[in-house]
PDB file of C-alpha atoms and ligand atoms in Angstrom:
ATOM      1  CA  UNK A   1       5.480  19.237  -0.931  1.00 84.00           C
ATOM      2  CA  UNK A   2       3.463  22.551  -1.513  1.00 88.00           C
ATOM      3  CA  UNK A   3       5.345  23.266  -4.822  1.00 91.00           C
ATOM      4  CA  UNK A   4       4.708  19.628  -6.001  1.00 91.00           C
ATOM      5  CA  UNK A   5       0.908  19.229  -5.015  1.00 92.00           C
ATOM      6  CA  UNK A   6      -0.365  22.695  -5.852  1.00 94.00           C
ATOM      7  CA  UNK A   7       0.001  22.466  -9.727  1.00 94.00           C
ATOM      8  CA  UNK A   8      -1.752  18.862  -9.504  1.00 94.00           C
ATOM      9  CA  UNK A   9      -4.665  20.508  -7.329  1.00 94.00           C
ATOM     10  CA  UNK A  10      -5.121  23.253 -10.013  1.00 95.00           C
ATOM     11  CA  UNK A  11      -5.121  20.648 -12.622  1.00 95.00           C
ATOM     12  CA  UNK A  12      -7.555  18.254 -11.034  1.00 95.00           C
ATOM     13  CA  UNK A  13      -9.758  21.012 -10.068  1.00 95.00           C
ATOM     14  CA  UNK A  14     -10.441  22.148 -13.556  1.00 95.00           C
ATOM     15  CA  UNK A  15     -10.587  18.903 -15.055  1.00 95.00           C
ATOM     16  CA  UNK A  16     -13.470  18.035 -12.577  1.00 94.00           C
ATOM     17  CA  UNK A  17     -15.191  21.181 -13.666  1.00 94.00           C
ATOM     18  CA  UNK A  18     -14.838  20.450 -17.389  1.00 93.00           C
ATOM     19  CA  UNK A  19     -16.066  16.595 -16.808  1.00 94.00           C
ATOM     20  CA  UNK A  20     -18.930  17.996 -14.573  1.00 94.00           C
ATOM     21  CA  UNK A  21     -20.156  19.666 -18.073  1.00 91.00           C
ATOM     22  CA  UNK A  22     -19.685  16.412 -19.955  1.00 88.00           C
ATOM     23  CA  UNK A  23     -22.912  16.839 -21.794  1.00 90.00           C
ATOM     24  CA  UNK A  24     -21.503  20.132 -23.646  1.00 90.00           C
ATOM     25  CA  UNK A  25     -18.230  18.249 -24.822  1.00 90.00           C
ATOM     26  CA  UNK A  26     -17.796  16.338 -28.109  1.00 93.00           C
ATOM     27  CA  UNK A  27     -16.896  12.595 -27.481  1.00 92.00           C
ATOM     28  CA  UNK A  28     -13.262  13.217 -28.819  1.00 94.00           C
ATOM     29  CA  UNK A  29     -12.595  16.046 -26.061  1.00 93.00           C
ATOM     30  CA  UNK A  30     -14.449  13.965 -23.365  1.00 94.00           C
ATOM     31  CA  UNK A  31     -12.064  11.052 -24.093  1.00 94.00           C
ATOM     32  CA  UNK A  32      -9.069  13.301 -23.986  1.00 95.00           C
ATOM     33  CA  UNK A  33     -10.181  14.925 -20.634  1.00 95.00           C
ATOM     34  CA  UNK A  34     -11.027  11.682 -19.128  1.00 95.00           C
ATOM     35  CA  UNK A  35      -7.549  10.543 -19.742  1.00 94.00           C
ATOM     36  CA  UNK A  36      -5.964  13.722 -18.561  1.00 95.00           C
ATOM     37  CA  UNK A  37      -8.268  13.267 -15.284  1.00 95.00           C
ATOM     38  CA  UNK A  38      -6.876   9.731 -14.951  1.00 93.00           C
ATOM     39  CA  UNK A  39      -3.229  10.485 -15.447  1.00 93.00           C
ATOM     40  CA  UNK A  40      -3.301  13.524 -13.089  1.00 94.00           C
ATOM     41  CA  UNK A  41      -4.664  11.120 -10.454  1.00 92.00           C
ATOM     42  CA  UNK A  42      -1.727   8.651 -11.162  1.00 91.00           C
ATOM     43  CA  UNK A  43       0.642  11.674 -10.979  1.00 93.00           C
ATOM     44  CA  UNK A  44      -0.894  12.555  -7.710  1.00 93.00           C
ATOM     45  CA  UNK A  45      -0.531   9.080  -6.363  1.00 91.00           C
ATOM     46  CA  UNK A  46       3.275   9.240  -7.326  1.00 93.00           C
ATOM     47  CA  UNK A  47       4.112  12.616  -5.850  1.00 95.00           C
ATOM     48  CA  UNK A  48       2.266  11.160  -2.548  1.00 93.00           C
ATOM     49  CA  UNK A  49       4.338   8.161  -2.347  1.00 93.00           C
ATOM     50  CA  UNK A  50       7.675  10.055  -3.350  1.00 94.00           C
ATOM     51  CA  UNK A  51       6.868  12.502  -0.678  1.00 93.00           C
ATOM     52  CA  UNK A  52       6.262   9.905   1.779  1.00 92.00           C
ATOM     53  CA  UNK A  53       9.583   7.874   0.889  1.00 93.00           C
ATOM     54  CA  UNK A  54      11.738  11.138   1.149  1.00 91.00           C
ATOM     55  CA  UNK A  55      10.137  11.932   4.491  1.00 89.00           C
ATOM     56  CA  UNK A  56      11.007   8.395   5.810  1.00 90.00           C
ATOM     57  CA  UNK A  57      14.538   8.537   4.401  1.00 86.00           C
ATOM     58  CA  UNK A  58      15.257  11.872   5.881  1.00 84.00           C
ATOM     59  CA  UNK A  59      13.045  11.295   9.293  1.00 73.00           C
ATOM     60  CA  UNK A  60      15.438  11.475  12.117  1.00 63.00           C
ATOM     61  CA  UNK A  61      14.403   8.694  14.682  1.00 57.00           C
ATOM     62  CA  UNK A  62      13.523  11.822  17.257  1.00 70.00           C
ATOM     63  CA  UNK A  63       9.852  11.021  16.702  1.00 79.00           C
ATOM     64  CA  UNK A  64       8.348   9.565  19.679  1.00 88.00           C
ATOM     65  CA  UNK A  65       6.901   5.907  19.312  1.00 92.00           C
ATOM     66  CA  UNK A  66       3.360   5.671  20.443  1.00 95.00           C
ATOM     67  CA  UNK A  67       1.336   2.455  21.731  1.00 97.00           C
ATOM     68  CA  UNK A  68      -0.565   1.447  18.803  1.00 97.00           C
ATOM     69  CA  UNK A  69      -3.777  -0.285  18.930  1.00 96.00           C
ATOM     70  CA  UNK A  70      -3.141  -2.655  16.131  1.00 97.00           C
ATOM     71  CA  UNK A  71      -6.508  -4.396  16.383  1.00 96.00           C
ATOM     72  CA  UNK A  72      -8.318  -1.107  15.685  1.00 96.00           C
ATOM     73  CA  UNK A  73      -5.869  -0.041  12.927  1.00 97.00           C
ATOM     74  CA  UNK A  74      -6.367  -3.304  11.049  1.00 98.00           C
ATOM     75  CA  UNK A  75     -10.168  -3.216  11.471  1.00 97.00           C
ATOM     76  CA  UNK A  76      -9.979   0.356   9.572  1.00 97.00           C
ATOM     77  CA  UNK A  77      -7.555  -1.024   6.932  1.00 97.00           C
ATOM     78  CA  UNK A  78      -9.888  -4.040   6.203  1.00 97.00           C
ATOM     79  CA  UNK A  79     -12.765  -1.666   5.775  1.00 96.00           C
ATOM     80  CA  UNK A  80     -10.914   0.463   3.438  1.00 95.00           C
ATOM     81  CA  UNK A  81      -9.616  -2.467   1.492  1.00 95.00           C
ATOM     82  CA  UNK A  82     -13.326  -3.738   1.182  1.00 95.00           C
ATOM     83  CA  UNK A  83     -14.277  -0.115  -0.031  1.00 94.00           C
ATOM     84  CA  UNK A  84     -11.432  -0.134  -2.590  1.00 90.00           C
ATOM     85  CA  UNK A  85     -11.966  -3.331  -4.102  1.00 88.00           C
ATOM     86  CA  UNK A  86     -15.800  -3.472  -3.738  1.00 90.00           C
ATOM     87  CA  UNK A  87     -16.405  -4.673  -7.500  1.00 92.00           C
ATOM     88  CA  UNK A  88     -14.251  -7.444  -6.980  1.00 95.00           C
ATOM     89  CA  UNK A  89     -16.081  -8.965  -4.173  1.00 95.00           C
ATOM     90  CA  UNK A  90     -12.987 -10.352  -2.187  1.00 96.00           C
ATOM     91  CA  UNK A  91     -13.361 -12.315   0.798  1.00 96.00           C
ATOM     92  CA  UNK A  92     -11.212 -10.288   3.173  1.00 97.00           C
ATOM     93  CA  UNK A  93     -10.671 -11.910   6.704  1.00 97.00           C
ATOM     94  CA  UNK A  94      -9.096 -10.441   9.592  1.00 98.00           C
ATOM     95  CA  UNK A  95      -7.634 -12.602  12.464  1.00 98.00           C
ATOM     96  CA  UNK A  96      -5.961 -10.553  15.159  1.00 97.00           C
ATOM     97  CA  UNK A  97      -4.710 -11.110  18.506  1.00 97.00           C
ATOM     98  CA  UNK A  98      -6.227  -7.924  20.251  1.00 95.00           C
ATOM     99  CA  UNK A  99      -3.974  -8.570  23.315  1.00 96.00           C
ATOM    100  CA  UNK A 100      -0.767  -7.592  21.310  1.00 96.00           C
ATOM    101  CA  UNK A 101      -0.093  -4.270  20.368  1.00 96.00           C
ATOM    102  CA  UNK A 102       3.144  -2.468  19.159  1.00 97.00           C
ATOM    103  CA  UNK A 103       5.213   0.743  20.130  1.00 96.00           C
ATOM    104  CA  UNK A 104       5.750   2.348  16.668  1.00 96.00           C
ATOM    105  CA  UNK A 105       5.025   5.333  14.561  1.00 94.00           C
ATOM    106  CA  UNK A 106       1.297   4.975  13.759  1.00 95.00           C
ATOM    107  CA  UNK A 107       0.984   6.746  10.604  1.00 92.00           C
ATOM    108  CA  UNK A 108       3.994   5.066   8.935  1.00 94.00           C
ATOM    109  CA  UNK A 109       2.862   1.568  10.063  1.00 97.00           C
ATOM    110  CA  UNK A 110      -0.674   2.458   8.716  1.00 97.00           C
ATOM    111  CA  UNK A 111       1.030   3.259   5.173  1.00 95.00           C
ATOM    112  CA  UNK A 112       3.007   0.026   5.347  1.00 97.00           C
ATOM    113  CA  UNK A 113       0.231  -2.165   6.338  1.00 98.00           C
ATOM    114  CA  UNK A 114      -2.270  -0.475   4.053  1.00 97.00           C
ATOM    115  CA  UNK A 115       0.066  -0.855   0.969  1.00 96.00           C
ATOM    116  CA  UNK A 116       0.397  -4.648   1.611  1.00 98.00           C
ATOM    117  CA  UNK A 117      -3.279  -4.985   1.803  1.00 98.00           C
ATOM    118  CA  UNK A 118      -3.974  -2.865  -1.095  1.00 95.00           C
ATOM    119  CA  UNK A 119      -1.399  -4.786  -3.062  1.00 95.00           C
ATOM    120  CA  UNK A 120      -3.347  -8.013  -2.524  1.00 97.00           C
ATOM    121  CA  UNK A 121      -6.593  -6.422  -3.457  1.00 96.00           C
ATOM    122  CA  UNK A 122      -4.824  -5.249  -6.876  1.00 94.00           C
ATOM    123  CA  UNK A 123      -3.055  -8.625  -7.566  1.00 94.00           C
ATOM    124  CA  UNK A 124      -5.887 -10.760  -6.556  1.00 96.00           C
ATOM    125  CA  UNK A 125      -8.751 -11.481  -9.403  1.00 96.00           C
ATOM    126  CA  UNK A 126     -12.492 -11.104  -8.346  1.00 96.00           C
ATOM    127  CA  UNK A 127     -13.884 -13.614  -5.751  1.00 96.00           C
ATOM    128  CA  UNK A 128     -10.439 -14.204  -4.340  1.00 97.00           C
ATOM    129  CA  UNK A 129      -9.488 -14.567  -0.686  1.00 98.00           C
ATOM    130  CA  UNK A 130      -7.436 -12.138   1.177  1.00 98.00           C
ATOM    131  CA  UNK A 131      -6.154 -13.040   4.838  1.00 98.00           C
ATOM    132  CA  UNK A 132      -4.895 -10.420   7.230  1.00 98.00           C
ATOM    133  CA  UNK A 133      -3.359 -11.594  10.336  1.00 98.00           C
ATOM    134  CA  UNK A 134      -1.681 -10.203  13.503  1.00 98.00           C
ATOM    135  CA  UNK A 135      -0.351 -12.387  16.108  1.00 98.00           C
ATOM    136  CA  UNK A 136       2.903 -12.814  18.341  1.00 97.00           C
ATOM    137  CA  UNK A 137       5.132 -15.487  19.666  1.00 95.00           C
ATOM    138  CA  UNK A 138       8.042 -15.360  22.441  1.00 94.00           C
ATOM    139  CA  UNK A 139      10.340 -13.711  19.856  1.00 94.00           C
ATOM    140  CA  UNK A 140       8.562 -11.434  17.522  1.00 97.00           C
ATOM    141  CA  UNK A 141       5.175  -9.971  16.281  1.00 97.00           C
ATOM    142  CA  UNK A 142       3.924 -10.766  12.962  1.00 98.00           C
ATOM    143  CA  UNK A 143       1.523  -9.051  10.391  1.00 98.00           C
ATOM    144  CA  UNK A 144       0.761 -10.984   7.475  1.00 98.00           C
ATOM    145  CA  UNK A 145      -1.321 -10.596   4.258  1.00 98.00           C
ATOM    146  CA  UNK A 146      -1.946 -13.782   2.073  1.00 98.00           C
ATOM    147  CA  UNK A 147      -3.826 -13.832  -0.982  1.00 98.00           C
ATOM    148  CA  UNK A 148      -4.761 -16.284  -3.485  1.00 97.00           C
ATOM    149  CA  UNK A 149      -4.031 -14.036  -6.605  1.00 96.00           C
ATOM    150  CA  UNK A 150      -1.709 -14.089  -9.409  1.00 95.00           C
ATOM    151  CA  UNK A 151       1.595 -14.701  -7.394  1.00 96.00           C
ATOM    152  CA  UNK A 152       5.002 -13.568  -8.484  1.00 95.00           C
ATOM    153  CA  UNK A 153       7.848 -15.524 -10.145  1.00 95.00           C
ATOM    154  CA  UNK A 154      10.751 -16.438  -7.721  1.00 95.00           C
ATOM    155  CA  UNK A 155      13.358 -14.447  -9.604  1.00 95.00           C
ATOM    156  CA  UNK A 156      11.646 -11.180  -8.941  1.00 95.00           C
ATOM    157  CA  UNK A 157      11.100 -11.655  -5.234  1.00 95.00           C
ATOM    158  CA  UNK A 158      14.642 -10.176  -4.150  1.00 94.00           C
ATOM    159  CA  UNK A 159      14.128  -7.077  -6.148  1.00 94.00           C
ATOM    160  CA  UNK A 160      10.520  -6.203  -4.939  1.00 94.00           C
ATOM    161  CA  UNK A 161      11.374  -3.585  -2.588  1.00 94.00           C
ATOM    162  CA  UNK A 162      13.327  -1.643  -5.047  1.00 93.00           C
ATOM    163  CA  UNK A 163      11.839   1.794  -6.011  1.00 92.00           C
ATOM    164  CA  UNK A 164       9.704   1.355  -9.188  1.00 89.00           C
ATOM    165  CA  UNK A 165      10.583  -2.249  -9.587  1.00 90.00           C
ATOM    166  CA  UNK A 166       7.434  -4.176 -11.019  1.00 86.00           C
ATOM    167  CA  UNK A 167       7.287  -7.947 -11.579  1.00 86.00           C
ATOM    168  CA  UNK A 168       4.744  -6.969 -14.349  1.00 80.00           C
ATOM    169  CA  UNK A 169       4.857  -3.396 -15.387  1.00 73.00           C
ATOM    170  CA  UNK A 170       1.738  -3.574 -17.724  1.00 70.00           C
ATOM    171  CA  UNK A 171      -0.449  -4.848 -15.101  1.00 70.00           C
ATOM    172  CA  UNK A 172       0.851  -2.872 -12.384  1.00 68.00           C
ATOM    173  CA  UNK A 173       0.415   0.455 -14.301  1.00 68.00           C
ATOM    174  CA  UNK A 174      -3.311  -0.926 -15.229  1.00 70.00           C
ATOM    175  CA  UNK A 175      -3.927  -1.307 -11.548  1.00 71.00           C
ATOM    176  CA  UNK A 176      -2.484   2.358 -10.806  1.00 71.00           C
ATOM    177  CA  UNK A 177       0.555   1.311  -9.014  1.00 78.00           C
ATOM    178  CA  UNK A 178       3.248   3.653  -8.542  1.00 85.00           C
ATOM    179  CA  UNK A 179       5.996   0.874  -8.030  1.00 90.00           C
ATOM    180  CA  UNK A 180       6.843   2.718  -4.668  1.00 94.00           C
ATOM    181  CA  UNK A 181       4.588   0.881  -2.365  1.00 95.00           C
ATOM    182  CA  UNK A 182       7.041  -1.999  -1.135  1.00 97.00           C
ATOM    183  CA  UNK A 183       9.950   0.466  -1.011  1.00 96.00           C
ATOM    184  CA  UNK A 184       7.705   2.345   1.427  1.00 96.00           C
ATOM    185  CA  UNK A 185       6.960  -0.796   3.411  1.00 97.00           C
ATOM    186  CA  UNK A 186      10.671  -1.472   3.527  1.00 96.00           C
ATOM    187  CA  UNK A 187      11.565   1.656   4.980  1.00 95.00           C
ATOM    188  CA  UNK A 188       8.796   1.849   7.435  1.00 96.00           C
ATOM    189  CA  UNK A 189       9.940  -1.729   8.589  1.00 97.00           C
ATOM    190  CA  UNK A 190      13.653  -0.653   8.879  1.00 94.00           C
ATOM    191  CA  UNK A 191      12.639   2.470  11.107  1.00 93.00           C
ATOM    192  CA  UNK A 192      10.920  -0.331  13.462  1.00 95.00           C
ATOM    193  CA  UNK A 193      13.970  -2.896  13.348  1.00 96.00           C
ATOM    194  CA  UNK A 194      11.640  -5.224  11.470  1.00 98.00           C
ATOM    195  CA  UNK A 195      11.824  -6.880   8.137  1.00 97.00           C
ATOM    196  CA  UNK A 196       9.621  -8.428   5.410  1.00 98.00           C
ATOM    197  CA  UNK A 197       9.200 -11.798   4.324  1.00 98.00           C
ATOM    198  CA  UNK A 198       7.804 -12.783   0.882  1.00 98.00           C
ATOM    199  CA  UNK A 199       6.852 -16.122  -0.149  1.00 97.00           C
ATOM    200  CA  UNK A 200       4.813 -16.497  -3.313  1.00 97.00           C
ATOM    201  CA  UNK A 201       3.824 -19.205  -6.052  1.00 96.00           C
ATOM    202  CA  UNK A 202       2.870 -17.849  -9.488  1.00 96.00           C
ATOM    203  CA  UNK A 203      -0.826 -18.496 -10.225  1.00 95.00           C
ATOM    204  CA  UNK A 204      -1.523 -19.674  -6.573  1.00 97.00           C
ATOM    205  CA  UNK A 205      -0.982 -16.487  -4.358  1.00 97.00           C
ATOM    206  CA  UNK A 206       1.391 -14.617  -2.011  1.00 98.00           C
ATOM    207  CA  UNK A 207       2.221 -14.099   1.461  1.00 98.00           C
ATOM    208  CA  UNK A 208       3.847 -10.946   2.750  1.00 98.00           C
ATOM    209  CA  UNK A 209       4.835 -10.951   6.344  1.00 98.00           C
ATOM    210  CA  UNK A 210       6.028  -8.111   8.543  1.00 98.00           C
ATOM    211  CA  UNK A 211       8.377  -9.487  11.494  1.00 98.00           C
ATOM    212  CA  UNK A 212       8.556  -7.116  14.372  1.00 98.00           C
ATOM    213  CA  UNK A 213      11.187  -7.781  17.252  1.00 97.00           C
ATOM    214  CA  UNK A 214       9.843  -8.557  20.795  1.00 96.00           C
ATOM    215  CA  UNK A 215      11.482  -5.429  22.233  1.00 95.00           C
ATOM    216  CA  UNK A 216       8.575  -3.340  20.571  1.00 96.00           C
ATOM    217  CA  UNK A 217       5.916  -5.496  21.416  1.00 96.00           C
ATOM    218  CA  UNK A 218       3.538  -4.946  24.187  1.00 94.00           C
ATOM    219  CA  UNK A 219       0.867  -7.253  25.814  1.00 90.00           C
TER     220      UNK A 219
HETATM  221  P1  ADP B 301       3.022  -1.169  -7.468  1.00 68.22           P
HETATM  222  O1  ADP B 301       2.661   0.113  -7.158  1.00 68.22           O
HETATM  223  O2  ADP B 301       3.577  -1.558  -8.866  1.00 68.22           O
HETATM  224  O3  ADP B 301       2.123  -2.394  -6.813  1.00 68.22           O
HETATM  225  P2  ADP B 301       4.820  -2.223  -5.216  1.00 68.22           P
HETATM  226  O4  ADP B 301       6.051  -1.566  -4.736  1.00 68.22           O
HETATM  227  O5  ADP B 301       3.647  -1.999  -4.172  1.00 68.22           O
HETATM  228  O6  ADP B 301       4.337  -1.220  -6.561  1.00 68.22           O
HETATM  229  O7  ADP B 301       4.901  -3.657  -5.598  1.00 68.22           O
HETATM  230  C1  ADP B 301       6.029  -3.948  -6.624  1.00 68.22           C
HETATM  231  C2  ADP B 301       5.442  -5.107  -7.449  1.00 68.22           C
HETATM  232  O8  ADP B 301       5.304  -6.179  -6.532  1.00 68.22           O
HETATM  233  C3  ADP B 301       4.139  -5.037  -8.156  1.00 68.22           C
HETATM  234  O9  ADP B 301       4.366  -4.101  -9.286  1.00 68.22           O
HETATM  235  C4  ADP B 301       3.573  -6.317  -8.413  1.00 68.22           C
HETATM  236  O10 ADP B 301       4.430  -7.104  -9.579  1.00 68.22           O
HETATM  237  C5  ADP B 301       4.311  -7.045  -7.286  1.00 68.22           C
HETATM  238  N1  ADP B 301       3.484  -7.439  -6.007  1.00 68.22           N
HETATM  239  C6  ADP B 301       3.146  -6.698  -4.743  1.00 68.22           C
HETATM  240  N2  ADP B 301       2.409  -7.299  -4.342  1.00 68.22           N
HETATM  241  C7  ADP B 301       1.599  -8.333  -4.764  1.00 68.22           C
HETATM  242  C8  ADP B 301       0.869  -9.427  -4.707  1.00 68.22           C
HETATM  243  N3  ADP B 301       0.152  -9.518  -3.419  1.00 68.22           N
HETATM  244  N4  ADP B 301       0.572 -10.535  -5.613  1.00 68.22           N
HETATM  245  C9  ADP B 301       1.310 -10.206  -6.777  1.00 68.22           C
HETATM  246  N5  ADP B 301       2.218  -9.388  -7.116  1.00 68.22           N
HETATM  247  C10 ADP B 301       2.522  -8.417  -5.946  1.00 68.22           C
END
């Protein structure tokens, strides 16, 4: 982790210093440095996602599950989503059964839930609607994110959780995606004996639902 992160930290640091003196740079150099800065940011996201994936794959299940306050967690994730997509003015709602909580690994679940919400923000045009829900019945607990964004063609759906798989590479790169988000979601869910359901209609929107077994649900 240190070996991968340090060079990027150094690059990002110097780029920030150069860009802070933008007035002394010619337009040509300014453009070049801005692109270097954007690509360093992308590489940083990629390294973070790859490190998380490799940690998930190597993690032995010895970590103790904790009782997670899903209501509080989702409140934070919703606020982050509003901050990330500020200029898109999404209507982001949260419906949460606060009496339902979960035994699990909180930081991993935070990454999974946050990836799904961030995807909804990325793939939903301005003024779209994003609905985050958490509820349970006798057999399962459910976390779902619905959006009325661009949607996904049916033939892509079975492959979406593969590493680096993208339904639309150009659009995904433009939104700063790494192509690793749903692979991370899949691993975190496997770790919790849960699974991901995806339903989507191109041009209408998508719903991603994480389905957890009753065994780890606490009321
Ligand atoms: P990325 O970093 O490219 O977003 P992900 O693994 O998170 O990678 O998602 C894989 C692909 O699934 C994306 O590139 C995108 O094509 C598609 N996708 C994911 N979430 C959504 C969504 N809410 N609406 C439309 N397409 C989505």
